[in-house]
PDB file of C-alpha atoms and ligand atoms in Angstrom:
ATOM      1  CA  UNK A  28     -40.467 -68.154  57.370  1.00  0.00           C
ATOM      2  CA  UNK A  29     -37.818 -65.532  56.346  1.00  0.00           C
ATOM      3  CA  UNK A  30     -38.242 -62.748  54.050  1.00  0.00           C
ATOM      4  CA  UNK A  31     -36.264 -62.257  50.997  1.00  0.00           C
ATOM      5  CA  UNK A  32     -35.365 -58.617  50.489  1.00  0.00           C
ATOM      6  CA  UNK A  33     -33.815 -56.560  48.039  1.00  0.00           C
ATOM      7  CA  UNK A  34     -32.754 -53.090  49.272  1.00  0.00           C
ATOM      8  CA  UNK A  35     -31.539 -50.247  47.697  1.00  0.00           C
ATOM      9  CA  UNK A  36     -28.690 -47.837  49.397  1.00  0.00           C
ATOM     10  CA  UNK A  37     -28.790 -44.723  47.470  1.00  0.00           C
ATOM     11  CA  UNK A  38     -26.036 -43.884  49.699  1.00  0.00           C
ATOM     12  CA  UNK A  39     -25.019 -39.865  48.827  1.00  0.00           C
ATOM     13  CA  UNK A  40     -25.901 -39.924  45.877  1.00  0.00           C
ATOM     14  CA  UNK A  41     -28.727 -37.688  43.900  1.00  0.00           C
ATOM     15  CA  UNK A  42     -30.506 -34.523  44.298  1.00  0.00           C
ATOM     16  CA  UNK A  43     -33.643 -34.886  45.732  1.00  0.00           C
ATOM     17  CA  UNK A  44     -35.534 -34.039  42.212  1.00  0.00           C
ATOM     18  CA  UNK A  45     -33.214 -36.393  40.706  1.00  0.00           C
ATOM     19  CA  UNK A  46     -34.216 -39.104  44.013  1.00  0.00           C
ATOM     20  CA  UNK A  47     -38.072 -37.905  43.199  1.00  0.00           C
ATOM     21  CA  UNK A  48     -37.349 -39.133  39.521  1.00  0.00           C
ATOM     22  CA  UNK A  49     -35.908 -42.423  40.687  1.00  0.00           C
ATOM     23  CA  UNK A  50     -38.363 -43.304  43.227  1.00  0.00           C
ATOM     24  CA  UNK A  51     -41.515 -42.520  40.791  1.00  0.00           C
ATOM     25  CA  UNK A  52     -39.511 -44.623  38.058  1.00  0.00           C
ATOM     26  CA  UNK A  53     -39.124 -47.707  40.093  1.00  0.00           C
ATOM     27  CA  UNK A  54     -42.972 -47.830  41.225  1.00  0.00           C
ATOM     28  CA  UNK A  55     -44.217 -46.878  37.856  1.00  0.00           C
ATOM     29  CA  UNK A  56     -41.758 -50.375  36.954  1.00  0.00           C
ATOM     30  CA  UNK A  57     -43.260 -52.174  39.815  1.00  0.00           C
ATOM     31  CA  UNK A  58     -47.230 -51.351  38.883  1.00  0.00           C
ATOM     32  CA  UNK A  59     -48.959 -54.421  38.621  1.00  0.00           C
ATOM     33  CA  UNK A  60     -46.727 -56.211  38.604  1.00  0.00           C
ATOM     34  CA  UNK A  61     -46.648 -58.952  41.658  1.00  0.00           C
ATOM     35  CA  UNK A  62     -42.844 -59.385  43.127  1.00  0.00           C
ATOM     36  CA  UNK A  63     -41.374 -62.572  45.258  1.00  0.00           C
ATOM     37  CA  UNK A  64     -39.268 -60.154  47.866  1.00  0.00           C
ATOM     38  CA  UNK A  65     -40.414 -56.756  49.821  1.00  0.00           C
ATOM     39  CA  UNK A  66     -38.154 -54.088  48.233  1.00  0.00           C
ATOM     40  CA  UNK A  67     -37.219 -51.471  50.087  1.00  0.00           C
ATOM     41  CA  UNK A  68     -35.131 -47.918  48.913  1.00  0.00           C
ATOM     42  CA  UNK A  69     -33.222 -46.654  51.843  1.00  0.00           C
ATOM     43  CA  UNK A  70     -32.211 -42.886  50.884  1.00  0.00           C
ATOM     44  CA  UNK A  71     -30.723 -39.828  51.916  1.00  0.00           C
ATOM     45  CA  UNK A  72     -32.392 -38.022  55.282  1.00  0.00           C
ATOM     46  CA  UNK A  73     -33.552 -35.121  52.969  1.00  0.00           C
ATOM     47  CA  UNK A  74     -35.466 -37.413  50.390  1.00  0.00           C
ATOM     48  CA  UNK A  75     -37.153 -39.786  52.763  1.00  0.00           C
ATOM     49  CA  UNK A  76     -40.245 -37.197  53.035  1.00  0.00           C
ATOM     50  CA  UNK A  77     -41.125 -36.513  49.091  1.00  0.00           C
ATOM     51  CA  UNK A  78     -39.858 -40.265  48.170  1.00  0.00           C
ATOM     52  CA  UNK A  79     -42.611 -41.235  50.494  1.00  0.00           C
ATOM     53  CA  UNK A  80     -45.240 -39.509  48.917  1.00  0.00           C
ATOM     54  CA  UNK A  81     -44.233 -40.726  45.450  1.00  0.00           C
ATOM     55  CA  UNK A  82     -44.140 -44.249  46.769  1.00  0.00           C
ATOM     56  CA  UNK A  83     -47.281 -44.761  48.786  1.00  0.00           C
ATOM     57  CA  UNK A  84     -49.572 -46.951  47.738  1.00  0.00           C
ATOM     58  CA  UNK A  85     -46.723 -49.283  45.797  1.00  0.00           C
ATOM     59  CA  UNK A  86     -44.635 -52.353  46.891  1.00  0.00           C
ATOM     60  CA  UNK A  87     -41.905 -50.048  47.870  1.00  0.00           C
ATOM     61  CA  UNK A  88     -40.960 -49.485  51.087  1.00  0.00           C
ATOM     62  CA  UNK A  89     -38.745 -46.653  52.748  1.00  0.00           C
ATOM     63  CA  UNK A  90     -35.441 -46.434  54.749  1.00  0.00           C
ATOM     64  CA  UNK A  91     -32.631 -44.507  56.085  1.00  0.00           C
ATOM     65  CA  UNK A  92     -29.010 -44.801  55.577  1.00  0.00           C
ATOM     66  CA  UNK A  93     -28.409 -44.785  59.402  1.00  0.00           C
ATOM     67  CA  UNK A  94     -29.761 -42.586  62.741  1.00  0.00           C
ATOM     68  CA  UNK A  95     -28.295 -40.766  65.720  1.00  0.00           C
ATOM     69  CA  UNK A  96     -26.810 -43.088  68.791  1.00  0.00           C
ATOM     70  CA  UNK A  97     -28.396 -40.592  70.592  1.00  0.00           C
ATOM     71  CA  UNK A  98     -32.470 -40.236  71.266  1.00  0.00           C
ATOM     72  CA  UNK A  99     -32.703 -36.724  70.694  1.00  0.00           C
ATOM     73  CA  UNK A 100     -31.236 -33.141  72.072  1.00  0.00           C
ATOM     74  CA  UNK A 101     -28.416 -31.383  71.691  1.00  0.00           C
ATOM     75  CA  UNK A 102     -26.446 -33.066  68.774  1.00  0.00           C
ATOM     76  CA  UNK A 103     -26.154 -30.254  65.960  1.00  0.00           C
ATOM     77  CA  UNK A 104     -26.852 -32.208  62.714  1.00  0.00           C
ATOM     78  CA  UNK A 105     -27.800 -35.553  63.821  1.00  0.00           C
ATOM     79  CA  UNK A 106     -30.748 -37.080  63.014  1.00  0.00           C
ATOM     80  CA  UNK A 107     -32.711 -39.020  65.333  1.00  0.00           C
ATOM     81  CA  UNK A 108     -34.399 -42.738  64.450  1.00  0.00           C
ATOM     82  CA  UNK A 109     -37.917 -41.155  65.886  1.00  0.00           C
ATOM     83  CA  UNK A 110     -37.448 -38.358  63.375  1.00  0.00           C
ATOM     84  CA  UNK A 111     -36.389 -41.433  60.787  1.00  0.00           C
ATOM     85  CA  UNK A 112     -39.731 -42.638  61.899  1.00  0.00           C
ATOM     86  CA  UNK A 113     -42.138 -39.387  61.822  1.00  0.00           C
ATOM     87  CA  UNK A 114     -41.160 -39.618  57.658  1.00  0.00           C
ATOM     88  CA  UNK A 115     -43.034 -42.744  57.463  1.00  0.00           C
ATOM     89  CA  UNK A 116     -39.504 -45.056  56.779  1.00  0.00           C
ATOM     90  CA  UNK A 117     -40.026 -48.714  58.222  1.00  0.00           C
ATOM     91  CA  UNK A 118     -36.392 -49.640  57.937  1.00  0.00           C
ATOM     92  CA  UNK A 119     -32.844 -47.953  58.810  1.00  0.00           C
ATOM     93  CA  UNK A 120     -29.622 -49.472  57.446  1.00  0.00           C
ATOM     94  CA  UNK A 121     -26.759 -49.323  60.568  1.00  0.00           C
ATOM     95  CA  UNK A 122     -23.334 -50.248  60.921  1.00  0.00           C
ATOM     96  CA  UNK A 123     -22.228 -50.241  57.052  1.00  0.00           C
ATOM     97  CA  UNK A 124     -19.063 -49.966  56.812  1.00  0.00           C
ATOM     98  CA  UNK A 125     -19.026 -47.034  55.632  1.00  0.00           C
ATOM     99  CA  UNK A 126     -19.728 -45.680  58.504  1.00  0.00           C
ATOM    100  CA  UNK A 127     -17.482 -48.229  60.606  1.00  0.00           C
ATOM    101  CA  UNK A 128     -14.662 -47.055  58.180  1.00  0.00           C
ATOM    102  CA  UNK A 129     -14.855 -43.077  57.582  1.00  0.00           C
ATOM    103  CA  UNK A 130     -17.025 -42.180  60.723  1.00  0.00           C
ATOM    104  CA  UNK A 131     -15.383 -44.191  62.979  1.00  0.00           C
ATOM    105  CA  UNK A 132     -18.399 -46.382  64.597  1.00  0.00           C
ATOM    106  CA  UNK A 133     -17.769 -49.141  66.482  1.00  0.00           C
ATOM    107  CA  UNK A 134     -19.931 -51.753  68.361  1.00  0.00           C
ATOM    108  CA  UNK A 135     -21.176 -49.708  71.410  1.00  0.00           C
ATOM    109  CA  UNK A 136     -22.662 -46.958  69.705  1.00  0.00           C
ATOM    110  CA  UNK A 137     -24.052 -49.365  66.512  1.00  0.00           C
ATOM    111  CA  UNK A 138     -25.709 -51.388  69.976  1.00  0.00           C
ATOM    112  CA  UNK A 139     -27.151 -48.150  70.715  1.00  0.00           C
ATOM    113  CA  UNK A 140     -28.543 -46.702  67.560  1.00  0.00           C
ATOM    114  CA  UNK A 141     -30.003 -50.483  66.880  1.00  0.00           C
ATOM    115  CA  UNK A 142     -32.031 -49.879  70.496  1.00  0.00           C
ATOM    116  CA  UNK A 143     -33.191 -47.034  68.859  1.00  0.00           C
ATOM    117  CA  UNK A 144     -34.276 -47.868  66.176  1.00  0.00           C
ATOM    118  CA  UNK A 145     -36.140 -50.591  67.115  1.00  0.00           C
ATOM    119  CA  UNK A 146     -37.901 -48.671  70.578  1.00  0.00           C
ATOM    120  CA  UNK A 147     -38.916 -46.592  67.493  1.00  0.00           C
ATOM    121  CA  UNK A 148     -40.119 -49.436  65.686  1.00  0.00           C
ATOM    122  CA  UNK A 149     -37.872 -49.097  62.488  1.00  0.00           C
ATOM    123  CA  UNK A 150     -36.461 -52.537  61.446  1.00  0.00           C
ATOM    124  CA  UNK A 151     -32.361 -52.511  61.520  1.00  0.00           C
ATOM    125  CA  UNK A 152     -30.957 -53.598  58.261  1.00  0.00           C
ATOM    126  CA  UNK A 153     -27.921 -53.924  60.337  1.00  0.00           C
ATOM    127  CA  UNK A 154     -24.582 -54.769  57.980  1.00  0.00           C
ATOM    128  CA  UNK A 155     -21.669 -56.124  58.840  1.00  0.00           C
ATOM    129  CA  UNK A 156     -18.658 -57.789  57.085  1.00  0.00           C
ATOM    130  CA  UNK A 157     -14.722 -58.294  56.687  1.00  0.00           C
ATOM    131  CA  UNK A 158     -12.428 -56.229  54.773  1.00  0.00           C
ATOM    132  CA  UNK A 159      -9.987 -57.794  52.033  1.00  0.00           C
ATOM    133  CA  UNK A 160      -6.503 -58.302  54.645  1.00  0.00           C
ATOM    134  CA  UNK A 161      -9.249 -59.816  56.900  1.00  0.00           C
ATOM    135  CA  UNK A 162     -10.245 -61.969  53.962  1.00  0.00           C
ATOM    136  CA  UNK A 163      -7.208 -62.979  52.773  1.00  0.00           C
ATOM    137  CA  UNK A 164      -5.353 -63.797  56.941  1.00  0.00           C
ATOM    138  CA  UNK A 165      -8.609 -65.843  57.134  1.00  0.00           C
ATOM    139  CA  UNK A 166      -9.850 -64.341  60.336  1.00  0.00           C
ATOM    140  CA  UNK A 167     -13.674 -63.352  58.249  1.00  0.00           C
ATOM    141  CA  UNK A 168     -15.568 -65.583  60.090  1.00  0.00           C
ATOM    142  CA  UNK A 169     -13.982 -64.612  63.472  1.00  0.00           C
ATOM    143  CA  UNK A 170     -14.568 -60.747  62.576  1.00  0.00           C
ATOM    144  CA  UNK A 171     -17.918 -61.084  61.353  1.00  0.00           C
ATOM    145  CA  UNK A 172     -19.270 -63.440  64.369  1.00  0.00           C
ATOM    146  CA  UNK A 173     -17.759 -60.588  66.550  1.00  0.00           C
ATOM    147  CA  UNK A 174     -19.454 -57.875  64.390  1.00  0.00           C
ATOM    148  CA  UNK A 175     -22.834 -60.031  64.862  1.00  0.00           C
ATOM    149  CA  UNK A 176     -22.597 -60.689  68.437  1.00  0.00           C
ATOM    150  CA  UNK A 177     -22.104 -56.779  69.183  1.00  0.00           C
ATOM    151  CA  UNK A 178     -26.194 -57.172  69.036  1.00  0.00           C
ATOM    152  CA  UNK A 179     -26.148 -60.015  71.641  1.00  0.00           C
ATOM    153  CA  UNK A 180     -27.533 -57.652  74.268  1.00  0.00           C
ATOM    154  CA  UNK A 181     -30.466 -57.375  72.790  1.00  0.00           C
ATOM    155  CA  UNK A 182     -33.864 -59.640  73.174  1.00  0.00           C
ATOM    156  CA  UNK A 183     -34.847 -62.454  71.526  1.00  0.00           C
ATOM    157  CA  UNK A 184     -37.781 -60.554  70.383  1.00  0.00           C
ATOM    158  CA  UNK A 185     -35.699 -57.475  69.677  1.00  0.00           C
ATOM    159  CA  UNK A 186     -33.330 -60.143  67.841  1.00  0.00           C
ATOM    160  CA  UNK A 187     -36.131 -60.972  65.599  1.00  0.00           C
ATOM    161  CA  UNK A 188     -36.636 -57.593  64.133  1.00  0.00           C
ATOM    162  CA  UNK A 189     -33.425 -57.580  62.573  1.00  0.00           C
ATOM    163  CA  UNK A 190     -32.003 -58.048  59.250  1.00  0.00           C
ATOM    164  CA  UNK A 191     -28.282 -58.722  58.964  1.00  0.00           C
ATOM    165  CA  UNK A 192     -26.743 -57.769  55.796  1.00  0.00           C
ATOM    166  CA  UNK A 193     -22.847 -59.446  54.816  1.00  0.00           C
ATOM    167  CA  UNK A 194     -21.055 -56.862  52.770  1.00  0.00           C
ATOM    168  CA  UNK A 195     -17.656 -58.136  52.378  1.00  0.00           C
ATOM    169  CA  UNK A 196     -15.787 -54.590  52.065  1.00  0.00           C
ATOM    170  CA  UNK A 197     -14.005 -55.697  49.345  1.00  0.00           C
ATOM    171  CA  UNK A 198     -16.456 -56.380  47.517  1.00  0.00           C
ATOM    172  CA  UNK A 199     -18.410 -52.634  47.729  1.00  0.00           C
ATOM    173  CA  UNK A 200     -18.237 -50.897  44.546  1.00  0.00           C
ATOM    174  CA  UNK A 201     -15.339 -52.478  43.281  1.00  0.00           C
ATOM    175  CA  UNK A 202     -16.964 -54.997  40.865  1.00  0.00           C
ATOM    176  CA  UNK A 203     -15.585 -57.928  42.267  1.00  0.00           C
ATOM    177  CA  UNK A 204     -17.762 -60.220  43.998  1.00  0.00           C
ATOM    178  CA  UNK A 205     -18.373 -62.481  46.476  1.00  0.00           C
ATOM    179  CA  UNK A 206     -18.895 -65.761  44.685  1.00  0.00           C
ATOM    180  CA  UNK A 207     -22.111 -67.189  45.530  1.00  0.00           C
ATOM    181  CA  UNK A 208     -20.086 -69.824  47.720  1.00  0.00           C
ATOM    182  CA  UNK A 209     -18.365 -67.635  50.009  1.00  0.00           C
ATOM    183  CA  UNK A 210     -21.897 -65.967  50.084  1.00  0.00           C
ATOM    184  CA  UNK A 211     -23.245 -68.759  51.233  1.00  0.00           C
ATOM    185  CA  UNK A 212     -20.272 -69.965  53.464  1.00  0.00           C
ATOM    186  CA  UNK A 213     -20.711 -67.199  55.624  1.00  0.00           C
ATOM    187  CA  UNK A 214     -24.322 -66.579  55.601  1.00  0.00           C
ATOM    188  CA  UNK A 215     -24.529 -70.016  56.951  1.00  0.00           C
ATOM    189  CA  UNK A 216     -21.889 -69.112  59.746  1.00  0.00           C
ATOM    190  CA  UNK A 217     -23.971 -65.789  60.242  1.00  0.00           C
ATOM    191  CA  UNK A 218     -27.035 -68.119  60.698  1.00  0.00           C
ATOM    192  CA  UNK A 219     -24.989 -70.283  63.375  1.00  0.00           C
ATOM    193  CA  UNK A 220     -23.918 -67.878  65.329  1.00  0.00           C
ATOM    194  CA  UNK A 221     -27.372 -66.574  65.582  1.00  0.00           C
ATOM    195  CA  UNK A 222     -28.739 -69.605  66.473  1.00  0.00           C
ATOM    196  CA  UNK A 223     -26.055 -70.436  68.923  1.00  0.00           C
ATOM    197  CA  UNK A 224     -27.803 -67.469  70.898  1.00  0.00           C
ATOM    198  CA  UNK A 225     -30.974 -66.686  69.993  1.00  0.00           C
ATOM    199  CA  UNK A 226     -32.284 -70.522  68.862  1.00  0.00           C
ATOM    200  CA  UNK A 227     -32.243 -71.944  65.430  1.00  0.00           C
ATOM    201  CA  UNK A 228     -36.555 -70.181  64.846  1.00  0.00           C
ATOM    202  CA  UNK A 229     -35.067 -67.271  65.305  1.00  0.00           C
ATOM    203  CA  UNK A 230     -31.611 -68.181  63.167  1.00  0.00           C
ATOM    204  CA  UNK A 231     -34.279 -69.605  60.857  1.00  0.00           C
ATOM    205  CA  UNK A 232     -36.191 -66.337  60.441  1.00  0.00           C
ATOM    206  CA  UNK A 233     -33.555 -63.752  60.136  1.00  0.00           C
ATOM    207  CA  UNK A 234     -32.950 -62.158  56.190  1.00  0.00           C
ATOM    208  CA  UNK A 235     -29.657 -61.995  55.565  1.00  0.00           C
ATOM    209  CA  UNK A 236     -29.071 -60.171  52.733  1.00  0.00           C
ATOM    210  CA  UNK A 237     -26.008 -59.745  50.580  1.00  0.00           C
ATOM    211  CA  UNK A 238     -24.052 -56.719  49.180  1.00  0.00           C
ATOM    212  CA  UNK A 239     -21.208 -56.120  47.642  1.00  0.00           C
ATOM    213  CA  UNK A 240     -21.055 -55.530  43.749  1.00  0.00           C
ATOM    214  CA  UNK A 241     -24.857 -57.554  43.527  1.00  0.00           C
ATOM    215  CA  UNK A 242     -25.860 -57.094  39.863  1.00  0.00           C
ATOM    216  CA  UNK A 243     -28.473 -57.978  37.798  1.00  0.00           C
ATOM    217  CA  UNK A 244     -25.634 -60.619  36.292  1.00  0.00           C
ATOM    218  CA  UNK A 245     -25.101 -61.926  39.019  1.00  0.00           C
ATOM    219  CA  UNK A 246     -28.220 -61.672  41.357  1.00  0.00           C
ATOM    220  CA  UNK A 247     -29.623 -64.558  40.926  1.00  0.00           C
ATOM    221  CA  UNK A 248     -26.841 -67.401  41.234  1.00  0.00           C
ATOM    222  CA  UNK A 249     -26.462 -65.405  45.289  1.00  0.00           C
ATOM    223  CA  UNK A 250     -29.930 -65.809  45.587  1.00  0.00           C
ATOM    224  CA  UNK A 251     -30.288 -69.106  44.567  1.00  0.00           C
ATOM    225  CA  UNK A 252     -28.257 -69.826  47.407  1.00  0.00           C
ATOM    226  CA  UNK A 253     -30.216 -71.279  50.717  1.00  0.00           C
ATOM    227  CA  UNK A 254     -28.890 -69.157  53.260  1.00  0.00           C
ATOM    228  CA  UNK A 255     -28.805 -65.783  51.083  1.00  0.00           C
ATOM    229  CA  UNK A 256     -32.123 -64.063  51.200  1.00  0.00           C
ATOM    230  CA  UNK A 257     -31.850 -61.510  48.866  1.00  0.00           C
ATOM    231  CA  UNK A 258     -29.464 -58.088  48.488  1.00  0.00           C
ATOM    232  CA  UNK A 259     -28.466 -55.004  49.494  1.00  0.00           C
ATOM    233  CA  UNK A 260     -27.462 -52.876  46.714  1.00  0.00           C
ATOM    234  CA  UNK A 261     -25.799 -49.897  46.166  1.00  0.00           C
ATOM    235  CA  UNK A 262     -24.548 -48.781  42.409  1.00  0.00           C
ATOM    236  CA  UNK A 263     -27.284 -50.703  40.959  1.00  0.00           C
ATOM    237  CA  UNK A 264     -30.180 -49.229  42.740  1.00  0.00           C
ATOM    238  CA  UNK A 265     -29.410 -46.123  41.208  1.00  0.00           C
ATOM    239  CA  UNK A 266     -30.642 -47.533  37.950  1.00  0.00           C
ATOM    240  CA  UNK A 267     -34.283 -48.292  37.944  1.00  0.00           C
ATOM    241  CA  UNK A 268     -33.925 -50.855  35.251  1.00  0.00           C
ATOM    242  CA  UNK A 269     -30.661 -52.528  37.113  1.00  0.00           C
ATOM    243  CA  UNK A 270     -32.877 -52.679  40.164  1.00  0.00           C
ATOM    244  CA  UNK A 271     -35.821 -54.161  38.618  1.00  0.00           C
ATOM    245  CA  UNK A 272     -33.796 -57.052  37.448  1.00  0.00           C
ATOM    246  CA  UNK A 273     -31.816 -57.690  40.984  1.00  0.00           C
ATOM    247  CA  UNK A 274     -35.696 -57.933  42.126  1.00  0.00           C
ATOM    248  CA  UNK A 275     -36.342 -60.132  39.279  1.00  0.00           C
ATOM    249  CA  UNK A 276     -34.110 -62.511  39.997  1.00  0.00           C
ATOM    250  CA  UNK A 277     -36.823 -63.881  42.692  1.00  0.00           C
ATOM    251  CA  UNK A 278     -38.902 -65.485  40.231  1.00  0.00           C
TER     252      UNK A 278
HETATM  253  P1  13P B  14     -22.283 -51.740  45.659  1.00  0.00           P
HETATM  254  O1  13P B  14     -23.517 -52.539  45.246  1.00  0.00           O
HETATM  255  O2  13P B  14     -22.163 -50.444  44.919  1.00  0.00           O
HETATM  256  O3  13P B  14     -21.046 -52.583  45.613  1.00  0.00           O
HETATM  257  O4  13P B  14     -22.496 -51.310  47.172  1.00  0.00           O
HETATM  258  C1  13P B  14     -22.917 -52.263  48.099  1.00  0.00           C
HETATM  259  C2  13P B  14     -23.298 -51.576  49.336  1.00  0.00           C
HETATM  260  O5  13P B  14     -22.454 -51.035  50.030  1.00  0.00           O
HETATM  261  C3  13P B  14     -24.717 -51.549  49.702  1.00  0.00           C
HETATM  262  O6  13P B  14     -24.893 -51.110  51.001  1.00  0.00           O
END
C-alpha cells in the first residue's frame, strides 16, 4: 500500500549553519520516538551534504528542491540529479511551481529532469497544481490532469516511483487553504487519471501529498482524508516544532 509522507521544502531559505541547526533539531525531536509517515527534508543544493551527516542514522530522509534537465556538461551552475544523488538524497522535488512560474519550466523539460532523476534512482516528488484564475474559471481539474499526464511517457514501473504532490498555487504561503474537500476532490481526480493510464495498483500506490498553507492546525483534518497521503510543507518546516506536529498528525 501507499506511503504517507510529510516533506519539508526549505525552499531558499537558511544559512547552512542555520539548516545544520534545523536538521539536528528535528532528529533530536524525532529520537525514539516511532512515526506513522517517512519524513523527508528536501533542502538547498549547498546543505544536502552536512544535513546528511547530521541526519544519518534517524527517520529523516534527504531531498533536493529540483535538478538539471540536463545529465551533466556544460551548463554553468546547474546541478545535476547524479550529483543530487552522490550527497546521499533519496528524493528530488520537480515541477513546483515555483519553478513553473519564475523559471519558466514547462512539461518537456520537467519530463526530462523526472527521467533523470529516476535513471539516478532519486524518487520525484513531482508537484503540480492550478493557480487561483484557474480555480475560480473552473478549468483545475483540466490543468492539473494535463500537468499529470506530462509524465505519461514514462513506464509503469518508472510511474511507480513517483510521488505527486497538489499544491494549489493559491494556496502557497498565503495562509489560505485548500479545504480538506477540495483536497480530496482533486486528489481523487489525480488518482483517476493515474489509473486511467497506469491501472488502478499503481493509482492505488501513488502518495499524493498536499501543500499549500499545511499547518499543524490544520494537518490533520487533510490527512484524514482517503485520498490525501500526507504533506508537503514549506513555512512550517522551517519550525522544528511546527513540523513535528504536521508529522504528528499521523497518529
Ligand atoms: P507553504 O506551506 O509555505 O504554503 O508552501 C507550500 C509549498 O510550496 C511546499 O512546496
Amino acid at each position: 500500500m501507499r506511503k504517507n509522507i510529510v516533506a519539508g521544502n526549505w525552499k531558499m531559505n537558511t544559512t547552512l549553519d542555520e539548516g545544520v541547526e534545523l536538521a539536528n533539531e528535528l532528529s533530536t525531536m524525532l529520537e525514539n520516538r516511532p512515526v506513522n509517515c517517512d519524513v523527508i527534508i528536501c533542502v538547498p543544493f549547498t546543505h544536502l551534504v552536512a544535513v546528511r551527516g547530521v541526519i544519518a542514522g534517524s527517520q529523516l530522509q534527504l531531498g533536493a528542491e529540483n535538478c538539471s534537465e540536463h545529465d551533466k556538461g556544460a551548463y554553468t551552475g546547474e546541478v545535476s540529479a547524479s550529483m543530487v544523488k552522490s550527497t546521499g538524497a533519496s528524493h528530488v522535488i520537480l515541477g513546483h511551481s515555483e519553478r513553473r512560474q519564475y523559471f519558466g519550466e514547462n512539461n518537456e523539460q520537467l519530463l526530462a529532469k523526472t527521467r533523470l532523476a529516476l535513471a539516478n534512482d532519486l524518487k520525484p516528488i513531482f508537484c503540480v497544481g492550478e493557480v487561483l484564475e484557474e480555480r475560480e474559471n473552473g478549468s483545475y481539474n483540466d490543468v492539473v490532469r494535463g500537468q499529470v499526464e506530462a509524465l505519461f511517457e514514462l513506464t509503469p514501473e518508472e510511474f511507480s516511483n513517483i510521488v505527486i504532490a497538489y499544491e494549489p498555487v493559491w494556496a502557497i504561503g498565503t495562509g489560505k487553504t485548500a479545504t480538506a474537500e477540495q483536497a480530496q476532490d482533486m486528489h481523487a481526480h489525480i488518482r483517476k487519471v493515474i489509473s486511467e493510464k497506469y491501472g488502478n495498483d499503481i493509482a492505488d500506490n501513488t502518495s499524493i501529498l498536499y501543500g499549500g498553507s499545511c499547518k499543524p492546525s490544520n494537518a490533520r483534518e487533510l490527512f484524514a482524508k482517503p485520498d490525501v497521503d500526507g504533506g508537503l510543507i514549506g513555512g512550517a518546516s522551517l519550525k522544528a516544532a511546527d513540523f513535528m506536529g504536521i508529522i504528528e498528525a499521523f497518529d
